[in-house]
Amino acid sequence: DTGVSQDPRHKITKRGQNVTFRCDPISEHNRLYWYRQTLGQGPEFLTYFQNEAQLEKSRLLSDRFSAERPKGSFSTLEIQRTEQGDSAMYLCASSREGTSGKETQYFGPGTRLLVL
Amino acid sequence: AQTVTQSQPEMSVQEAETVTLSCTYDTSESDYYLFWYKQPPSRQMILVIRQEAYKQQNATENRFSVNFQKAAKSFSLKISDSQLGDAAMYFCAYRSLPSGNQFYFGTGTSLTVIP
């Protein structure tokens, strides 16, 4: 069990550019979550996958954001035409589906995005 | 949407003493889970403790325990015998069971442990 990993750990980009982040969950976990965390706030849910299916998306997820999990393993989060308001920590978490919500989410270290 | 409120942005505790972090939530649901997560500086968030809403008994994990008051929609975390390694940001989180898999987090409480 090597834990959840995210790449890159830090990203600086100019406004208007596209960025893509990757998340590698714990290998046997079938659920994967993306969150955004801004300074002084708790994580905000963005989207959730069960295997390769994207089952839920937050209203926070504008059409500039897209997430994929093509083979039910790693996931990517792409932000197109970045804006300064996108600057945040992007967290990935994974879990193994459990009975009646008993699953435990394991978080990655996050990708810190700064849009200039 | 459910809301989770942590009214203490910062707390401090003397090493070996006990501290209680507060959390309230707003929901109309009867079936849900509550969590406390710990986020040390520059480190990954980890689960501290979990409480099922249908259980009346308060969850405990070693030095960590909760006071779950379902009617009051309150979910506080008690840390006993505080250690330097307990210093971190603590987040309270709510997970709805009927409404899918979204987790709702509070704004966090920064805990300082004084040697």
JSON list of N, CA and C in Angstrom, two decimals, chain A residues 14 31 43 59 85:
[
{"chain": "A", "resi": 14, "resn": "LYS", "atom": "N", "xyz": [0.06, 30.58, -16.29]},
{"chain": "A", "resi": 14, "resn": "LYS", "atom": "CA", "xyz": [-0.46, 31.90, -16.61]},
{"chain": "A", "resi": 14, "resn": "LYS", "atom": "C", "xyz": [-1.95, 31.78, -16.93]},
{"chain": "A", "resi": 31, "resn": "ARG", "atom": "N", "xyz": [-13.17, 3.70, -5.67]},
{"chain": "A", "resi": 31, "resn": "ARG", "atom": "CA", "xyz": [-13.77, 5.04, -5.66]},
{"chain": "A", "resi": 31, "resn": "ARG", "atom": "C", "xyz": [-12.68, 6.10, -5.62]},
{"chain": "A", "resi": 43, "resn": "PRO", "atom": "N", "xyz": [-11.90, 21.28, 2.39]},
{"chain": "A", "resi": 43, "resn": "PRO", "atom": "CA", "xyz": [-12.02, 20.76, 1.02]},
{"chain": "A", "resi": 43, "resn": "PRO", "atom": "C", "xyz": [-13.46, 20.87, 0.51]},
{"chain": "A", "resi": 59, "resn": "ARG", "atom": "N", "xyz": [-21.85, 21.36, -8.47]},
{"chain": "A", "resi": 59, "resn": "ARG", "atom": "CA", "xyz": [-22.18, 22.57, -9.25]},
{"chain": "A", "resi": 59, "resn": "ARG", "atom": "C", "xyz": [-20.98, 23.50, -9.34]},
{"chain": "A", "resi": 85, "resn": "GLY", "atom": "N", "xyz": [-8.94, 32.75, -10.07]},
{"chain": "A", "resi": 85, "resn": "GLY", "atom": "CA", "xyz": [-9.78, 32.14, -9.04]},
{"chain": "A", "resi": 85, "resn": "GLY", "atom": "C", "xyz": [-9.64, 30.64, -8.95]}
]
